[in-house]
Coordinates of C-alpha atoms in Angstrom, one line a residue:
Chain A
X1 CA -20.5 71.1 120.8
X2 CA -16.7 70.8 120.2
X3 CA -15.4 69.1 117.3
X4 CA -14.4 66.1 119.1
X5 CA -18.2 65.5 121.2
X6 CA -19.2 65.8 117.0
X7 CA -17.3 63.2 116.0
X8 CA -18.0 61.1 119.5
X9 CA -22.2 61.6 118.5
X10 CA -21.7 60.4 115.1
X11 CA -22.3 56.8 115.7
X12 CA -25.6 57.9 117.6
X13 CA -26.4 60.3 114.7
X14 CA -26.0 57.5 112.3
X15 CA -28.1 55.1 114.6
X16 CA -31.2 57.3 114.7
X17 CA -31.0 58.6 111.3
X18 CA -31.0 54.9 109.8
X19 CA -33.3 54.0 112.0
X20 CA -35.8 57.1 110.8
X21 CA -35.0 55.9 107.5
X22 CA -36.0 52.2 107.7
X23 CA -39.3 53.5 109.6
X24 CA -39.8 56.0 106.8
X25 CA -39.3 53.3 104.4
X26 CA -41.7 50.5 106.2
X27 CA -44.3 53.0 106.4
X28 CA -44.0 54.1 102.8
X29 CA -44.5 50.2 101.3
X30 CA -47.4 50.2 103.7
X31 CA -49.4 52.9 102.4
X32 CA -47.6 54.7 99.9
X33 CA -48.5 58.1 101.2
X34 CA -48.7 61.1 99.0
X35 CA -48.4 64.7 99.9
X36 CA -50.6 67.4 98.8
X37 CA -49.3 70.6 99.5
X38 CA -52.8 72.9 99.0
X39 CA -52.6 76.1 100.5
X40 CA -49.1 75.8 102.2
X41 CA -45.7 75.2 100.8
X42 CA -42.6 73.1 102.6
X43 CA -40.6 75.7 104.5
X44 CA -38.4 75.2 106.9
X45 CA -38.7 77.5 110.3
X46 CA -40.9 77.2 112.6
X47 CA -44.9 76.3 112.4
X48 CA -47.4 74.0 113.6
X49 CA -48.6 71.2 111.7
X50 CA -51.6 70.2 113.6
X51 CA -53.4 67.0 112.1
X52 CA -56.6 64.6 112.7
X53 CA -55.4 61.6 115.3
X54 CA -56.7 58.3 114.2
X55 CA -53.6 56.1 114.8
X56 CA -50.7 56.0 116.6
X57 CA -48.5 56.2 113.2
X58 CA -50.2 59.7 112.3
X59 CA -47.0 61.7 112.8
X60 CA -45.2 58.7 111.3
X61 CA -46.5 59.8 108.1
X62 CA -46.7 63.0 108.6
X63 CA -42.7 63.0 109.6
X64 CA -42.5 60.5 106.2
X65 CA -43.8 62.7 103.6
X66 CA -41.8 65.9 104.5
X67 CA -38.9 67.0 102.4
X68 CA -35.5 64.8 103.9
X69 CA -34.1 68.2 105.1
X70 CA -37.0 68.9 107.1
X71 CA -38.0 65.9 108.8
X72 CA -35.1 66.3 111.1
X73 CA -36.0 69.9 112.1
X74 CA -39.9 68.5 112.8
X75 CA -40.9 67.3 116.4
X76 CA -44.2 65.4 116.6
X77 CA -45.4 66.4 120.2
X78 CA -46.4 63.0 121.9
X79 CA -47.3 61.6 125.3
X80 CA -44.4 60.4 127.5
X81 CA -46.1 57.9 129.5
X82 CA -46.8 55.8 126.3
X83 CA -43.4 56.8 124.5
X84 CA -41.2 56.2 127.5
X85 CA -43.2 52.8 128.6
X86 CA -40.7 50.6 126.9
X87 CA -36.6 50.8 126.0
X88 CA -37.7 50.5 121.8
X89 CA -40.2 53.0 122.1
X90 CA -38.1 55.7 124.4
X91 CA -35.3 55.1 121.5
X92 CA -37.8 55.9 118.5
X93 CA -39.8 59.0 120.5
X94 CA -37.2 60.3 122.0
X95 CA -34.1 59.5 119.9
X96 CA -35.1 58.9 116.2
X97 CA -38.1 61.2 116.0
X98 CA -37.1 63.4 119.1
X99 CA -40.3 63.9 120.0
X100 CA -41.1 66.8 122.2
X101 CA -42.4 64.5 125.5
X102 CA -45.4 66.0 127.4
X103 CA -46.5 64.5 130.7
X104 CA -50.5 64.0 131.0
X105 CA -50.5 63.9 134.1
X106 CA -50.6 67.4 135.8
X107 CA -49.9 66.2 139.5
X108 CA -46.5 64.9 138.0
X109 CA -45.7 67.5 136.0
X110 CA -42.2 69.5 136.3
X111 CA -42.8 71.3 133.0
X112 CA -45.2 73.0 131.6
X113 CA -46.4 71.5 128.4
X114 CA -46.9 74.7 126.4
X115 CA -43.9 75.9 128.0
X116 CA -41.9 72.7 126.3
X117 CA -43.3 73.1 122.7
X118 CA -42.3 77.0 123.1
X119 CA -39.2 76.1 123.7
X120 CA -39.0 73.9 121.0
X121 CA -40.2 76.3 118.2
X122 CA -37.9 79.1 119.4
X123 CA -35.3 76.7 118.8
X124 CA -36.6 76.8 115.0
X125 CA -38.6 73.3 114.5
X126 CA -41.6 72.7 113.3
X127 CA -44.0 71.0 115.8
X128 CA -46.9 67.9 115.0
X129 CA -49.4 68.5 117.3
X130 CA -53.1 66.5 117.6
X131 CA -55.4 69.1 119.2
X132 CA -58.1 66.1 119.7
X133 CA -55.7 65.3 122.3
X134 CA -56.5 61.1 121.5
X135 CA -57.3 58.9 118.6
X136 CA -60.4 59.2 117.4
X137 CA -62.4 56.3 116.6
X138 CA -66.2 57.5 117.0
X139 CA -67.5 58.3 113.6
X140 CA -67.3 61.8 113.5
X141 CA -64.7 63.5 111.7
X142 CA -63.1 65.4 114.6
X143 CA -63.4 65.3 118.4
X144 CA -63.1 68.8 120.2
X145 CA -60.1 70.3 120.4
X146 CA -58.1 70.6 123.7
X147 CA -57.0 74.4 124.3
X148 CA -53.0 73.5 124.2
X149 CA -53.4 74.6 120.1
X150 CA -54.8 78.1 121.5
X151 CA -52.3 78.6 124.0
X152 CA -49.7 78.3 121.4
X153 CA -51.0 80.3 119.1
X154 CA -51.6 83.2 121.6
X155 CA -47.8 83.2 122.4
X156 CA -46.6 82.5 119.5
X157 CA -48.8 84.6 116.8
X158 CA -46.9 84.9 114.2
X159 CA -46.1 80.9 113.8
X160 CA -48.4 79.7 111.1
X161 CA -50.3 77.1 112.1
X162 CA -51.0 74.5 109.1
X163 CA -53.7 72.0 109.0
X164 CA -52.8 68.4 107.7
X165 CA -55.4 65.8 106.8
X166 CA -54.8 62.2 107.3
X167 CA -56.8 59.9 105.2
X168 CA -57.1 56.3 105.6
X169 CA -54.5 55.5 108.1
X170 CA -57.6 54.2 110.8
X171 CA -57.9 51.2 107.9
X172 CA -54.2 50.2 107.9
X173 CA -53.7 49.9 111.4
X174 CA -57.1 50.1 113.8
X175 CA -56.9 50.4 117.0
X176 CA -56.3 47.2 119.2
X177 CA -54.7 45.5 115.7
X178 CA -50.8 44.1 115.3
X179 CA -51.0 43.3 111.2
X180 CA -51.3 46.6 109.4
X181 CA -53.3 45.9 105.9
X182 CA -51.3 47.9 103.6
X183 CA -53.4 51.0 102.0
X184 CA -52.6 53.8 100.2
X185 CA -53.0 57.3 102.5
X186 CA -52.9 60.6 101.6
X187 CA -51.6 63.4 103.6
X188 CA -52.9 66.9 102.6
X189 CA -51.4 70.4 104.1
X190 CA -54.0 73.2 103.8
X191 CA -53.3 76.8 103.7
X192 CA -52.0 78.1 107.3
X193 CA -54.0 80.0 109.8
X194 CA -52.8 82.2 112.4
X195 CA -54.7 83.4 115.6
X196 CA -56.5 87.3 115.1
X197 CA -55.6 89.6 118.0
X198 CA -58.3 89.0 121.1
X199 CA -59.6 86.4 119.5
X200 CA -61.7 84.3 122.6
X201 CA -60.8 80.8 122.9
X202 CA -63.8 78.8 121.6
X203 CA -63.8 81.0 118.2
X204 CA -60.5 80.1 117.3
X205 CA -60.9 76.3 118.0
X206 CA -63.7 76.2 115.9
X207 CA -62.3 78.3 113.2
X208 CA -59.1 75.6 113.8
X209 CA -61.2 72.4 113.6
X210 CA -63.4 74.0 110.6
X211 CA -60.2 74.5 108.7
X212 CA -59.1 70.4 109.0
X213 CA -62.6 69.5 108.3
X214 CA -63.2 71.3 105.6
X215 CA -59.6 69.8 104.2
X216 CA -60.9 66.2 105.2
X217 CA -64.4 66.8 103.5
X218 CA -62.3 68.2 100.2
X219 CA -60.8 64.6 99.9
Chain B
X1 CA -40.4 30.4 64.6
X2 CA -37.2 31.7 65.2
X3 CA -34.4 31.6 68.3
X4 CA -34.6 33.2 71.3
X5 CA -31.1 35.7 70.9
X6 CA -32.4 36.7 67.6
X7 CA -36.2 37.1 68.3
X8 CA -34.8 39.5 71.9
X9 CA -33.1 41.4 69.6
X10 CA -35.9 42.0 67.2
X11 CA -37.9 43.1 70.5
X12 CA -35.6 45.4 71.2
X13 CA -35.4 46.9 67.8
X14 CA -38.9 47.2 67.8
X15 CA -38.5 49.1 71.5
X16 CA -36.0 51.2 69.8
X17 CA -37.9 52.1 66.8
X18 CA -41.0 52.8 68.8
X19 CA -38.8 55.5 70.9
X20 CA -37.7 56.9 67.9
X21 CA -41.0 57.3 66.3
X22 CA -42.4 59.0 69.2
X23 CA -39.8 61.5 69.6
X24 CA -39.9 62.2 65.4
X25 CA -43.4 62.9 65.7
X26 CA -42.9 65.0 69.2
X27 CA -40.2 66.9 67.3
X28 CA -42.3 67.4 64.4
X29 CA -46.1 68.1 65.4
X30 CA -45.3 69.6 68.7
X31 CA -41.4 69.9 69.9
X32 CA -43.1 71.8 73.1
X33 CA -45.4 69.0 74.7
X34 CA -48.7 70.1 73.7
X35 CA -50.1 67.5 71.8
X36 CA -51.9 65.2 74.0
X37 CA -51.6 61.9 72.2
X38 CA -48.0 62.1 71.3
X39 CA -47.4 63.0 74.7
X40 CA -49.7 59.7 75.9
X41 CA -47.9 57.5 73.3
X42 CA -44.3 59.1 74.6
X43 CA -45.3 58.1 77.9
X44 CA -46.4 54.4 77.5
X45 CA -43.2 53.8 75.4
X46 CA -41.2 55.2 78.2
X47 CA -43.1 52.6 80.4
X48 CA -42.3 49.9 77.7
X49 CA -38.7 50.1 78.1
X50 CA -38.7 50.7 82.0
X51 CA -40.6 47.5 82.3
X52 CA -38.2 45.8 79.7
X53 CA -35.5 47.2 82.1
X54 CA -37.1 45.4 85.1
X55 CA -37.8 42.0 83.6
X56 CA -33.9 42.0 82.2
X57 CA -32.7 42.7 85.6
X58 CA -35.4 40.1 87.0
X59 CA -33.9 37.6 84.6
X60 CA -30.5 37.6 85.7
X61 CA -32.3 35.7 89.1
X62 CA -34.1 33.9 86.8
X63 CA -37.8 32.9 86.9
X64 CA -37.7 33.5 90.5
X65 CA -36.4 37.4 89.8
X66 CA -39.4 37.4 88.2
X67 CA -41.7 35.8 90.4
X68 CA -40.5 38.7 92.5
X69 CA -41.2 41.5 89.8
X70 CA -44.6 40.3 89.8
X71 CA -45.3 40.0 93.3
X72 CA -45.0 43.8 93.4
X73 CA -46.9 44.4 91.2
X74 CA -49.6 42.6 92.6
X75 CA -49.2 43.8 95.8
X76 CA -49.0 47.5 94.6
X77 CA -52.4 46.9 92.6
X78 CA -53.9 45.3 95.6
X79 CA -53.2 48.0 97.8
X80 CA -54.4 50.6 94.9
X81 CA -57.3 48.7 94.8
X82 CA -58.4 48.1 98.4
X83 CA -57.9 51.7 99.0
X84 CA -61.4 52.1 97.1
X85 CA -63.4 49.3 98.0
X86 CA -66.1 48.9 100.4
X87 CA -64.8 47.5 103.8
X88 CA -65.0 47.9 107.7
X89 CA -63.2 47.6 110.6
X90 CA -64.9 43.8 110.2
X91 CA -62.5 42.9 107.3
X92 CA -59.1 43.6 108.9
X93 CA -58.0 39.9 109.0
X94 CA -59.9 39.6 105.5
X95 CA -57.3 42.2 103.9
X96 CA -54.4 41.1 105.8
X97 CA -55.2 37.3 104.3
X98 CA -55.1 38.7 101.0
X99 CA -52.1 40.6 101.0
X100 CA -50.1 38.2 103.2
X101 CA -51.7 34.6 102.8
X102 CA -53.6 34.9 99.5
X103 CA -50.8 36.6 97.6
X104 CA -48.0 34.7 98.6
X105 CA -49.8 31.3 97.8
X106 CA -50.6 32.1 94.0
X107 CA -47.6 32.8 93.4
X108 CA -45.9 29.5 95.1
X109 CA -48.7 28.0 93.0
X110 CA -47.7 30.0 90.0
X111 CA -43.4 29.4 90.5
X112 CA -43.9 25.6 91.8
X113 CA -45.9 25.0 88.2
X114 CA -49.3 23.6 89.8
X115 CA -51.1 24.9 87.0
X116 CA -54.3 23.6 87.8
X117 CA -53.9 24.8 91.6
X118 CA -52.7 28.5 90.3
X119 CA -56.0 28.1 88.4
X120 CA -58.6 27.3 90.8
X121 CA -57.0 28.5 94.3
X122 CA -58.6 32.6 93.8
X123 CA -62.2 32.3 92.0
X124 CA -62.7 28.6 94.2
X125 CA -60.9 28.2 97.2
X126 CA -60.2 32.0 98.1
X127 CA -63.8 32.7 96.8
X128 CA -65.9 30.5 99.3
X129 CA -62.8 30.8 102.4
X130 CA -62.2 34.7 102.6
X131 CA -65.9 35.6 103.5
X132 CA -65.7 33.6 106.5
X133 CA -62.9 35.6 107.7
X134 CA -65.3 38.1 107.4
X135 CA -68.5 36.7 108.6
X136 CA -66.8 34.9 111.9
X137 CA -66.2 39.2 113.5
X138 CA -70.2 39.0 113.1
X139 CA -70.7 42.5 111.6
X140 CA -73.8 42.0 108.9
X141 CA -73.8 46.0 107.8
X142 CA -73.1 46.2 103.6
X143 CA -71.5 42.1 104.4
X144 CA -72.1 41.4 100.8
X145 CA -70.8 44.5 99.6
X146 CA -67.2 43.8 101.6
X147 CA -67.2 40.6 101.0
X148 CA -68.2 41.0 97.2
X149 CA -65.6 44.1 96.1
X150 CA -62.8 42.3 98.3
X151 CA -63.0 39.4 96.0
X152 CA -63.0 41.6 93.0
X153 CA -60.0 43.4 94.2
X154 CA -58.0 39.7 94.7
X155 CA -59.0 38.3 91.6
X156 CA -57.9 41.0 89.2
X157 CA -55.0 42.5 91.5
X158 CA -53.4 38.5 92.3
X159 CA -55.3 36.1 89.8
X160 CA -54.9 38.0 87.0
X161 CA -52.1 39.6 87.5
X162 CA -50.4 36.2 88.4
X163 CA -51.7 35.0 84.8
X164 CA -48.3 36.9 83.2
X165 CA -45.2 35.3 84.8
X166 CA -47.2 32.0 84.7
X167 CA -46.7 32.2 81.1
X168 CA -43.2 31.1 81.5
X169 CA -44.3 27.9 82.7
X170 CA -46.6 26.9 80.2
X171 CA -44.4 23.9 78.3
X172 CA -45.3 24.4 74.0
X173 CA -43.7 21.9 72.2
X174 CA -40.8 23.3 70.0
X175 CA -41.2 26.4 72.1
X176 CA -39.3 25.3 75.3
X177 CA -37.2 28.4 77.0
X178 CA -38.8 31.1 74.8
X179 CA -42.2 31.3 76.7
X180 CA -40.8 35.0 77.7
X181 CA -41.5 36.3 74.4
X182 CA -45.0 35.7 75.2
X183 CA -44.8 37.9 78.0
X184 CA -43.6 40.7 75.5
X185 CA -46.2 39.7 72.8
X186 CA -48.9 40.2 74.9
X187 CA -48.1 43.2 76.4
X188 CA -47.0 45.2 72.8
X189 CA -49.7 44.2 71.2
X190 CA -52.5 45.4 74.1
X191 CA -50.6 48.5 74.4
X192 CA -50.6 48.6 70.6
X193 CA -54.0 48.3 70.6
X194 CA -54.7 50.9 73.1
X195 CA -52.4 53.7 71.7
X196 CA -53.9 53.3 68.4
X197 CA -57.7 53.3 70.2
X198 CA -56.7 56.4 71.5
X199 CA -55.1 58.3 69.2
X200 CA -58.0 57.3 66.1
X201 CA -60.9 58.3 69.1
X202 CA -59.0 61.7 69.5
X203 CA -58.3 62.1 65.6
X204 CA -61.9 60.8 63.4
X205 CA -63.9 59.8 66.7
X206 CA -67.3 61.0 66.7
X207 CA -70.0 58.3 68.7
X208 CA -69.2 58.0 72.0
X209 CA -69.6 54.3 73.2
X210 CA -70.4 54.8 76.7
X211 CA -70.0 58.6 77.4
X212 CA -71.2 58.3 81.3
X213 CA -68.1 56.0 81.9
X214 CA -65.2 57.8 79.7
X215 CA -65.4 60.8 77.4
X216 CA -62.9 58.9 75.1
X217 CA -63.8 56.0 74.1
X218 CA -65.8 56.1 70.5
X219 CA -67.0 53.0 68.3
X220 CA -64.4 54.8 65.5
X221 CA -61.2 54.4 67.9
X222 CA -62.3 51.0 69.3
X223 CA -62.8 49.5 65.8
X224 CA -59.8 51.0 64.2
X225 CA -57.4 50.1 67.2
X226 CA -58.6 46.8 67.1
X227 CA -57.6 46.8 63.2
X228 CA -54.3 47.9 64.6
X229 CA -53.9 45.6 66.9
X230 CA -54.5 42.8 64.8
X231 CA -52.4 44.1 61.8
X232 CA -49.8 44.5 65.0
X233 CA -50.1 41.0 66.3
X234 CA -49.6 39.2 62.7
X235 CA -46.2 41.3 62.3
X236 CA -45.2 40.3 65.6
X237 CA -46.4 36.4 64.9
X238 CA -42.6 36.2 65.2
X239 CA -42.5 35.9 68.8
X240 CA -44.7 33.2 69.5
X241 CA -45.5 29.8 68.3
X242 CA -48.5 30.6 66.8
X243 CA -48.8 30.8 62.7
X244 CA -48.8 34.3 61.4
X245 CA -53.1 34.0 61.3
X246 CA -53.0 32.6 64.8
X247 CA -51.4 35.4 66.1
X248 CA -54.0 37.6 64.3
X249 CA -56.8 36.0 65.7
X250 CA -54.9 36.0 69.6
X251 CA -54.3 39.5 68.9
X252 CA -57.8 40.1 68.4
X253 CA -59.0 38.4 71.5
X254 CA -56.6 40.4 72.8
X255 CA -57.4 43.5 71.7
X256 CA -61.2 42.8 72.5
X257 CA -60.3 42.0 76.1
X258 CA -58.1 44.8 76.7
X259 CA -61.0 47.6 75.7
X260 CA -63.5 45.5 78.1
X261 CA -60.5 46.3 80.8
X262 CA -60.5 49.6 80.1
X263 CA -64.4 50.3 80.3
X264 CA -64.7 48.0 83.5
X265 CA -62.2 49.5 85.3
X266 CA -63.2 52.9 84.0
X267 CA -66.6 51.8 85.5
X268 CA -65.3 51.5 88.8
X269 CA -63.3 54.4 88.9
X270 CA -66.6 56.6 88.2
X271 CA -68.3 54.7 90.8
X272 CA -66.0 55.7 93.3
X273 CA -65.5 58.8 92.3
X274 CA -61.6 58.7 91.1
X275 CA -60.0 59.3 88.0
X276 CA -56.9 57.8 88.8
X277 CA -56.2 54.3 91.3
X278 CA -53.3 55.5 92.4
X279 CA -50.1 57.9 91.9
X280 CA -47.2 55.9 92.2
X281 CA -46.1 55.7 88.5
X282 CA -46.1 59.8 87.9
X283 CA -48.1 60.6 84.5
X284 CA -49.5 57.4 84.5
X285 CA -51.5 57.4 88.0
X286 CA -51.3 54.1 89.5
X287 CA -50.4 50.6 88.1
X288 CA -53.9 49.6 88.1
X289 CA -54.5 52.6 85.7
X290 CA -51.3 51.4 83.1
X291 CA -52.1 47.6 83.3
X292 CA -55.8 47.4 83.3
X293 CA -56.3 46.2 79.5
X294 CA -53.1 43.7 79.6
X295 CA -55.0 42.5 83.3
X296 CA -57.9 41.6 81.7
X297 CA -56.2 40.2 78.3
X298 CA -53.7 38.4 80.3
X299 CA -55.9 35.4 81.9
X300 CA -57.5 34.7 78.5
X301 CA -54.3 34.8 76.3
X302 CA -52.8 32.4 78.9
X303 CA -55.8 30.1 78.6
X304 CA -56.0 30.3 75.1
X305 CA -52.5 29.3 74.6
X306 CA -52.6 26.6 77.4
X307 CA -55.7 24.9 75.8
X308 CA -54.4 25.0 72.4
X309 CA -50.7 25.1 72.3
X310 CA -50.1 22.7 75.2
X311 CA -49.8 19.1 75.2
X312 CA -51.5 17.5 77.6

């Protein structure tokens, strides 16, 4: 970018920043979320944060409790056909949280979903990724995980992959409600894991789900 | 009694003597931190003079600045609190009526000066009306449980709580416009009372009074804070209307209630397996965990003085 397209964005970049800052902020009176780092550290670079799905805010607070310097170097990976439904939600996914936009529908796919979150950690972010693929609102703690976590961390070994545990969000804001009940949630990062070499699918899914659980059962 | 200029000034001496202690005696015992009650009584001074900060800048908007103040600090407690109670999925529009319905009522009840109202509304009104809420989604699993510990959580987050800035109303004859100072004499002399609980339990305490619920607590600290307390509230009779013995005796009501606060809510934590109600104050843990003597002291010191100090 030249210096004068710079100065022509700054408006925008001022637009979606505020913007991430007055969600930050909402989200923040609602639940007053504190981090636990256990295990992992807040690094910049690129990893996986991959994290239980109970709500649609989940990355919300995720993307909240990160360092200021790294929340704008973090992409939550997120369905487009519910982030591009309506001209507010298109400007938060796509603009203020730049969300990396994957198409669940595979007869209408142009890009390859691993493909896109590749792309996006070789461009150094950090990715937000829910391997149970939707919210979860049986009463276990996990569903099974969808293989797009595997896939990743075949091509990518050396990217740590970091399990974050959401606690308590599913009481703020349940499913099918408009008034969140403010509550306070926790966010804790366990130690990263990273994919052994020939390691068959189903093994490393489990060993992935076991590591959130067991952070979810710690709390 | 004396005037208000003088008698904020003497509160602030006192604030400023209290710092001063605490860092003589950190410079002195333990210049590097170690020394757990110093530390403790470091900390809830430091507390003293950030909320002394807060209510001045409240102030400048008048009782409605603090109206505000207090507000948050329900809410935060609220939300502290509801985090560990008993609830489903059942009780969304029960929680949301608290924090958005409940909430703002008491304290238009509280700013407007319907005393009786401010009084009644939580343990009558809210008590029989926010089960319904409940009842009407149908879902009879632990229903007396939700129900039960939601009520709890709205009574000593809002009711309680509420019980502080409504001091400013109460109307003392020769007292008018220095009802503040009752804010600041309840507050010392709890605090008073639980530094100096805390400090004789850790110093000559030997028989713990309830060692399944706190491993600090001991009949030799209880007493001997109390004596504090009292000795405390007579010096400070100062701020209030009350005869130098009147104060003693509120300040040992006082002092009473604020230990029951403790051991309740210290009850309550060990039930649901927390130490701490929150985080959000950083040594402190949550505002639940700073207030919870001056919650329960608050209601009866404001009752007290209403019955007895108010003309009808």
């Amino acid at each position: 970018m030249t210096g004068v397209e710079r100065i022509k964005a700054l408006p925008y970049r001022i637009v979606t920043k505020l913007a991430g800052d007055a969600i930050s902020l909402f989200a923040r009176i609602l639940t007053a979320p504190r981090a636990i780092w256990s295990g992992s550290d807040p690094l910049p670079g690129p990893r996986v944060y991959y994290s239980n799905h109970t709500s649609n805010a989940d990355f919300v607070l995720i993307w909240t409790v990160l360092p200021p310097v790294l929340r704008g170097r973090t992409r939550p990976v997120a369905a487009l056909d519910y982030w591009l439904a309506s001209p507010l939600r298109a400007f938060a996914g796509r603009d203020v949280f730049r969300a990396v936009l994957i198409d669940r529908r595979p007869e209408a796919r142009t890009e390859d979903p691993v493909g896109q979150m590749l792309t996006a950690l070789d461009a150094g972010s950090a990715l937000i990724i829910f391997p149970e693929g939707r919210r979860n609102t049986s009463d276990d703690a996990l569903l099974p995980f969808k293989s797009g976590l595997f896939h990743l961390a075949r091509q990518r070994p050396a990217v740590d992959l970091i399990p974050v545990w959401i606690s308590n969000l599913n009481h703020v804001m349940p499913r099918g409600k408009v008034i969140p009940v403010p509550l306070i949630c926790t966010v804790t990062f366990g130690a990263p894991i990273r994919i052994v070499p020939d390691e068959p699918k189903e093994i490393f899914l489990a060993r992935a789900a076991a590591a959130l659980a067991d952070l979810g059962a710690a709390r | 009694m004396i005037g208000l200029a003088p008698a904020l000034f003497g509160l602030g001496v006192v604030l400023f003597l209290a710092a001063i202690l605490g860092q003589v005696l950190r410079e002195a015992i333990a210049p590097d931190g170690s020394h757990p009650v110093i530390e403790t009584m470091n900390a809830r001074i430091a507390a003293w003079w950030a909320f002394a900060v807060l209510m001045a800048l409240a102030l400048l908007a008048g009782k409605a600045g603090v109206i505000a103040l207090f507000v948050i600090v329900s809410f935060s407690a609220l939300r502290e609190f509801l985090t560990l109670t008993t609830k489903s999925v059942a009780d969304h529009w029960t929680l949301a009526a608290s924090f958005f319905l409940v909430l703002p009522a008491q304290y238009t009840f509280v700013a407007a000066g319907w005393t009786s109202l401010a009084a009644l509304f939580v343990p009558v009104h809210v008590f029989l009306l926010l089960p319904v809420i409940s009842a009407l989604q149908g879902r009879p699993e632990q229903f007396l449980a939700r129900v039960a510990e939601t009520q709890w959580a709205v009574m000593i987050s809002i009711y309680c709580v509420s019980s502080i800035p409504a001091l400013l109303w109460l109307q003392i004859p020769g007292f008018e416009g220095h009802t503040l100072l009752l804010i600041g004499f309840l507050i010392l002399v709890v605090q008073i009372s639980d530094i100096a609980q805390y400090a004789i339990s850790r110093g000559i305490g030997r028989r713990l009074i309830a060692p399944a619920l706190s491993g600090s607590k001991t009949w030799e600290g209880t007493v001997g804070g109390v004596v504090v307390a009292v000795l405390a509230g007579g010096a400070l009779s100062w701020l209030t209307p009350f005869t130098q013995l009147q104060a003693m005796g509120m300040s040992l009501v006082l002092a009473l209630m604020g230990f029951f606060g403790d051991l309740v809510m210290a009850a309550i934590k060990r039930d649901k397996g927390t130490r701490d109600w929150g985080h959000l104050i950083a040594p402190h843990g949550g505002f639940l965990d700073r207030l919870d003597s001056v919650i329960f002291a608050a209601p009866i010191f404001y009752h007290l003085t209403r019955f007895f100090w108010v003309t009808p």
